[in-house]
Each structure stands twice: as structure tokens, then as C-alpha cells.
GROMACS .gro file of C-alpha atoms in nm:
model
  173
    1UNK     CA    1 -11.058   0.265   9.124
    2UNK     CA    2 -11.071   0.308   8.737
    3UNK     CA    3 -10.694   0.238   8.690
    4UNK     CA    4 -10.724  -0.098   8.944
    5UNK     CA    5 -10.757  -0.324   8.603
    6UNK     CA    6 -10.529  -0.161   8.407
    7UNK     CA    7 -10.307  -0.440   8.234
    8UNK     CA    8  -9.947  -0.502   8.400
    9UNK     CA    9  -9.684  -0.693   8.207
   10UNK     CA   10  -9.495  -0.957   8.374
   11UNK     CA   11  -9.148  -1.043   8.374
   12UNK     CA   12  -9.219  -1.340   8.232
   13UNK     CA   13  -9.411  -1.245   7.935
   14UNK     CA   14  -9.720  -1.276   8.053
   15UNK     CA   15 -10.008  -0.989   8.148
   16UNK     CA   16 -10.224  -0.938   8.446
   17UNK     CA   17 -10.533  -0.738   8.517
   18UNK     CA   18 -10.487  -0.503   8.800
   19UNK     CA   19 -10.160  -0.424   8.997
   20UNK     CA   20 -10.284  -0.554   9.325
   21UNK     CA   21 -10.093  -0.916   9.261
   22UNK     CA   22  -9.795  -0.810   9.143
   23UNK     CA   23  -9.474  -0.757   9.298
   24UNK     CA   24  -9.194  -0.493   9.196
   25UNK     CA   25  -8.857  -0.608   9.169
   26UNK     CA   26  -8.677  -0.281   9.191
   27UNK     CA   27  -8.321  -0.445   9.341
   28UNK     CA   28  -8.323  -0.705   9.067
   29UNK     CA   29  -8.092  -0.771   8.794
   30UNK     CA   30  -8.224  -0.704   8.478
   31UNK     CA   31  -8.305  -1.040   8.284
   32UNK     CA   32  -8.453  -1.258   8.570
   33UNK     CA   33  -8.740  -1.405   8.509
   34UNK     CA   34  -8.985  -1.550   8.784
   35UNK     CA   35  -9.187  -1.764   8.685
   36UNK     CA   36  -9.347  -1.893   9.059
   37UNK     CA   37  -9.415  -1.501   9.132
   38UNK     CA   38  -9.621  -1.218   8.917
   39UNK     CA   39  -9.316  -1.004   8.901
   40UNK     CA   40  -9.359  -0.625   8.691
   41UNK     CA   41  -9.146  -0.644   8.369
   42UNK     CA   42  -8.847  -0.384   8.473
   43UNK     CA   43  -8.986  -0.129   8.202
   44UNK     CA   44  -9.330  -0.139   8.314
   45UNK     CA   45  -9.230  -0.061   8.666
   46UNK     CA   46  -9.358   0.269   8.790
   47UNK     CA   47  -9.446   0.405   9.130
   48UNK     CA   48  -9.827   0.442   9.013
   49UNK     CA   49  -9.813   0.088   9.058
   50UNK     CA   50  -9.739   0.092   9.430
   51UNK     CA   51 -10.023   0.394   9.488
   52UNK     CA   52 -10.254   0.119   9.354
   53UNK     CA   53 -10.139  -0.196   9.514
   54UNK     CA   54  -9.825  -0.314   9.395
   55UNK     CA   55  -9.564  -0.494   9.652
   56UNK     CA   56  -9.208  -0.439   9.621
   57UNK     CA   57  -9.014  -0.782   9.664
   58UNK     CA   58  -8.615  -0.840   9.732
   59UNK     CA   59  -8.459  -1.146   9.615
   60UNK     CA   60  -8.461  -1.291   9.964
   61UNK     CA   61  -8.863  -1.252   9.960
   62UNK     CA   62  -8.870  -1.412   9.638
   63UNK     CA   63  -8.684  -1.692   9.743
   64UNK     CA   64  -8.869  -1.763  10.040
   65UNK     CA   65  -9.160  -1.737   9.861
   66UNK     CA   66  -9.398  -2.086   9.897
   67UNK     CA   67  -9.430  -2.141   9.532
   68UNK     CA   68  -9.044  -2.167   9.501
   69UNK     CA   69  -9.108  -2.398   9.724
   70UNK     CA   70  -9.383  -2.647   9.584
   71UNK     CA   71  -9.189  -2.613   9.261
   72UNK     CA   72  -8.839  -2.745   9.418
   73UNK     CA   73  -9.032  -3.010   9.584
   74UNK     CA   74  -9.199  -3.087   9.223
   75UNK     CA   75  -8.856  -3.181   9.112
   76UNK     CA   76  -8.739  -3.323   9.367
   77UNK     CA   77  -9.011  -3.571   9.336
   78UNK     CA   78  -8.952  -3.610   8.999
   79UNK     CA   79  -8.695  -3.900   9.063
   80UNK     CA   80  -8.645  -3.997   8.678
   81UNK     CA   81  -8.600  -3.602   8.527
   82UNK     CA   82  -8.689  -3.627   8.138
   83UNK     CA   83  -8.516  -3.397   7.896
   84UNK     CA   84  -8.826  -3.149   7.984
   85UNK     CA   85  -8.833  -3.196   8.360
   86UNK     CA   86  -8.400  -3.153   8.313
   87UNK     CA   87  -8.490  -2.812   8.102
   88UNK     CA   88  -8.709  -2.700   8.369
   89UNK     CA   89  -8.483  -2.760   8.660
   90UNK     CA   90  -8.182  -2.605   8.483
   91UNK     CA   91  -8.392  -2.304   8.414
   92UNK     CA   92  -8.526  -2.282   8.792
   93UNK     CA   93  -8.178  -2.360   8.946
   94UNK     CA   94  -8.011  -2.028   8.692
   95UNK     CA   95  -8.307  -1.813   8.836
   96UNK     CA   96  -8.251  -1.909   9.160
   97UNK     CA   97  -7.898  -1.942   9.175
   98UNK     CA   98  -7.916  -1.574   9.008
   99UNK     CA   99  -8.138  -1.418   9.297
  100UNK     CA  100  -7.943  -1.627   9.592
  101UNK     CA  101  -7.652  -1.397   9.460
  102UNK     CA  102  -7.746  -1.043   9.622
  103UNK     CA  103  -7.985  -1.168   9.854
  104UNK     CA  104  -7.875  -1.243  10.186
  105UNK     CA  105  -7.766  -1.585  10.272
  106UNK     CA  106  -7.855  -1.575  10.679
  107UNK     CA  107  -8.231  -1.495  10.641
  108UNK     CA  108  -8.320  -1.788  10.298
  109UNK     CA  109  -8.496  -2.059  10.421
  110UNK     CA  110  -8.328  -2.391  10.435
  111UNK     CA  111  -8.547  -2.595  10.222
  112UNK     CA  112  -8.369  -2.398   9.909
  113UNK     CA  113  -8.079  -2.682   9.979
  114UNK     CA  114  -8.331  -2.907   9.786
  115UNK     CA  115  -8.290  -2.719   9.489
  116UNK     CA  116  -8.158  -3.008   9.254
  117UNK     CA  117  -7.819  -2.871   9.066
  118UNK     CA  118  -7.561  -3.054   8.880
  119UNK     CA  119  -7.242  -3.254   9.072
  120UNK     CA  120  -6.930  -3.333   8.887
  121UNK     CA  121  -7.040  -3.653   8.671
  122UNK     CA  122  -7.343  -3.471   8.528
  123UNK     CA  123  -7.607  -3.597   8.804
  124UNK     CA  124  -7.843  -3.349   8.971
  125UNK     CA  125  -7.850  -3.382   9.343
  126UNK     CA  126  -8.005  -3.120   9.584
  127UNK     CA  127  -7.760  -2.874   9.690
  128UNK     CA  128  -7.708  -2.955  10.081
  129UNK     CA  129  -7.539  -3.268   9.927
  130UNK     CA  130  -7.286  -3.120   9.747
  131UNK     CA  131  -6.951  -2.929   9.803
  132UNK     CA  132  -6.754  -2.685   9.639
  133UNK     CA  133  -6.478  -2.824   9.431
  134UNK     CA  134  -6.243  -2.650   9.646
  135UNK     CA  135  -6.351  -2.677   9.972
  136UNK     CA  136  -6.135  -2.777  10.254
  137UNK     CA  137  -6.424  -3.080  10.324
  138UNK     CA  138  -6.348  -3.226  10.023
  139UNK     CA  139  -6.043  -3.305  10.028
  140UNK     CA  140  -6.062  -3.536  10.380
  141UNK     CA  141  -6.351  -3.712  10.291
  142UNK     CA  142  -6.355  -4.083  10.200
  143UNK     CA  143  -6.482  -4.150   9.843
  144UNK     CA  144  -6.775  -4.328   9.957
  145UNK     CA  145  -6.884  -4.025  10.121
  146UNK     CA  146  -7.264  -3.873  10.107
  147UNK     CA  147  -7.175  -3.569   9.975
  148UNK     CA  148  -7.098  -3.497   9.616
  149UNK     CA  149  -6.867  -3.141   9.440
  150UNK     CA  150  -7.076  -2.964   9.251
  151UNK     CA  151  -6.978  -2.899   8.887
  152UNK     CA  152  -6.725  -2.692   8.831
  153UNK     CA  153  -6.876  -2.532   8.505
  154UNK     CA  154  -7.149  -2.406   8.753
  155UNK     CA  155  -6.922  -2.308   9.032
  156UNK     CA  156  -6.762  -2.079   8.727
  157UNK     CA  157  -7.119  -1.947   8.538
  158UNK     CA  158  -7.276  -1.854   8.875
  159UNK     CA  159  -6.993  -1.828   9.122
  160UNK     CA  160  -6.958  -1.967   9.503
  161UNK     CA  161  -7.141  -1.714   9.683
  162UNK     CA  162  -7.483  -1.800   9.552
  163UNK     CA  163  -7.425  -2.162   9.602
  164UNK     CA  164  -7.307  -2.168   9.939
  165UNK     CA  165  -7.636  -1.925  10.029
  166UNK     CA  166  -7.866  -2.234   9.897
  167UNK     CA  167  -7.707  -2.469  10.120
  168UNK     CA  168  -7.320  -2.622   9.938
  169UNK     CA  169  -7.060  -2.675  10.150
  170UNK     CA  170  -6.745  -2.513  10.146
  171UNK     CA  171  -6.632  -2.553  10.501
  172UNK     CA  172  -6.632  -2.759  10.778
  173UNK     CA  173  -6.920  -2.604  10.948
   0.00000   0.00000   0.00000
């Protein structure tokens, strides 16, 4: 009971009381930061922490966590993005983009397809509206087509995998 409020440093620079609320990140890549979730800071991470309360969290629990959800919605309803509403959803898209890479594609929820990321000229549109720049779909669509190709300085920083787990197209299924 005495070590229940000891202080636990956050990923994201911040500090809680108590390990209770906080969720351990063992499988995660160094460097993430959450910012909708009280994730441990990597160093701070010890198994004292679970004894006392602590969760441990995968990237697929992360990202099917409801406050990854309000904030996607957030921006999505933020039809004009500002240069601050643009920083923020560039720096949510990277963290999620980063987590949708080892988690497991069959078991994230769908709504991450709303995640707003960038298309070819620049815009952001939410990601079950886009397609790969290679994909087979692209290539026999019409170009007044719904669907957009995502840019391809993305497709290169983050790679095809994570994209197609929160909801791009590559195929035609």
C-alpha cells in the first residue's frame, strides 16, 4: 500500500501518482510516444509495477483503445486543419502508423481507416479512401474515382504493411 503513489514517468513526459493507471508497453519500439494512453517510459518499466497494478498493453490494445478513437474523430471533424491541427494529425498518424506496424492487422478495429493521412497532392483524407501507389486497384480506376494513392513519401517513411492494417487499399478485395 505505501508504494501505490509512488510517481511513474510516462512515455510522454509526463508523471503519474500510483501505477494502477498505467499501462506497460513491453513489445513496443523504443521512441513511441502515446499520448491518448498513460504508457510507462521504457526505462521506468519494472515488474514491481505490475505487483502493484500496472497493465501490460500490445500495440493492437493501444490501438483499439477509445481515446484513439475520440481523438481520430477530433480530426476528422476538424474539416479546415490549421497548421496546429495539421501538426497534431501528422504526429498522431506517425504514432499510429508506427504501432499498426507489429500489431496485428485482423483483430484493429475498423474505425482506424478514419485516421486522416496524406494522398498524393498533399491533402489529408482518412485512410479507407486511399490506395497504395502501386496497387493493382489503381491502375483500373477512372480518374474521377472516390479513392485517392496515398503519398508516396509516406508509403516509403512507414512502409505498406502498417497502412494497409489501418484500412489502404492495395488489392481488389
Amino acid at each position: 500500500e505505501e508504494l501505490s503513489s509512488i510517481p511513474v514517468p510516462l512515455s510522454d513526459g509526463r508523471t503519474v501518482t500510483g501505477p494502477r493507471t498505467v499501462l506497460l508497453g513491453d513489445d513496443l519500439a523504443a521512441g513511441i510516444v502515446v499520448e491518448w494512453a498513460r504508457v510507462v517510459h521504457p526505462d521506468a518499466a519494472h515488474p514491481l509495477l505490475t505487483r502493484l497494478g500496472a497493465t501490460a498493453a500490445t500495440a493492437t490494445d493501444l490501438l483499439s483503445d477509445p481515446a484513439l478513437h475520440a481523438r481520430i474523430e477530433d480530426l476528422d471533424s476538424n474539416e479546415d486543419l490549421d497548421n496546429d491541427n495539421d501538426d497534431a494529425a501528422t504526429e498522431l498518424v506517425d504514432t499510429v502508423l508506427a504501432l499498426a506496424g507489429s500489431a496485428d492487422p485482423g483483430q484493429l478495429p475498423p474505425w482506424l481507416g478514419q485516421l486522416p493521412i496524406p494522398d498524393s497532392v498533399g491533402d489529408l483524407r482518412c485512410a479507407d479512401e486511399l490506395l497504395l501507389p502501386e496497387a493493382p486497384l489503381a491502375t483500373v480506376l477512372d480518374a474521377d474515382s472516390p479513392f485517392g494513392v496515398v503519398s508516396s513519401d509516406l508509403v516509403a517513411r512507414v512502409g505498406s504493411t502498417a497502412l494497409q492494417a489501418i484500412g489502404v487499399g492495395a488489392g481488389f478485395t
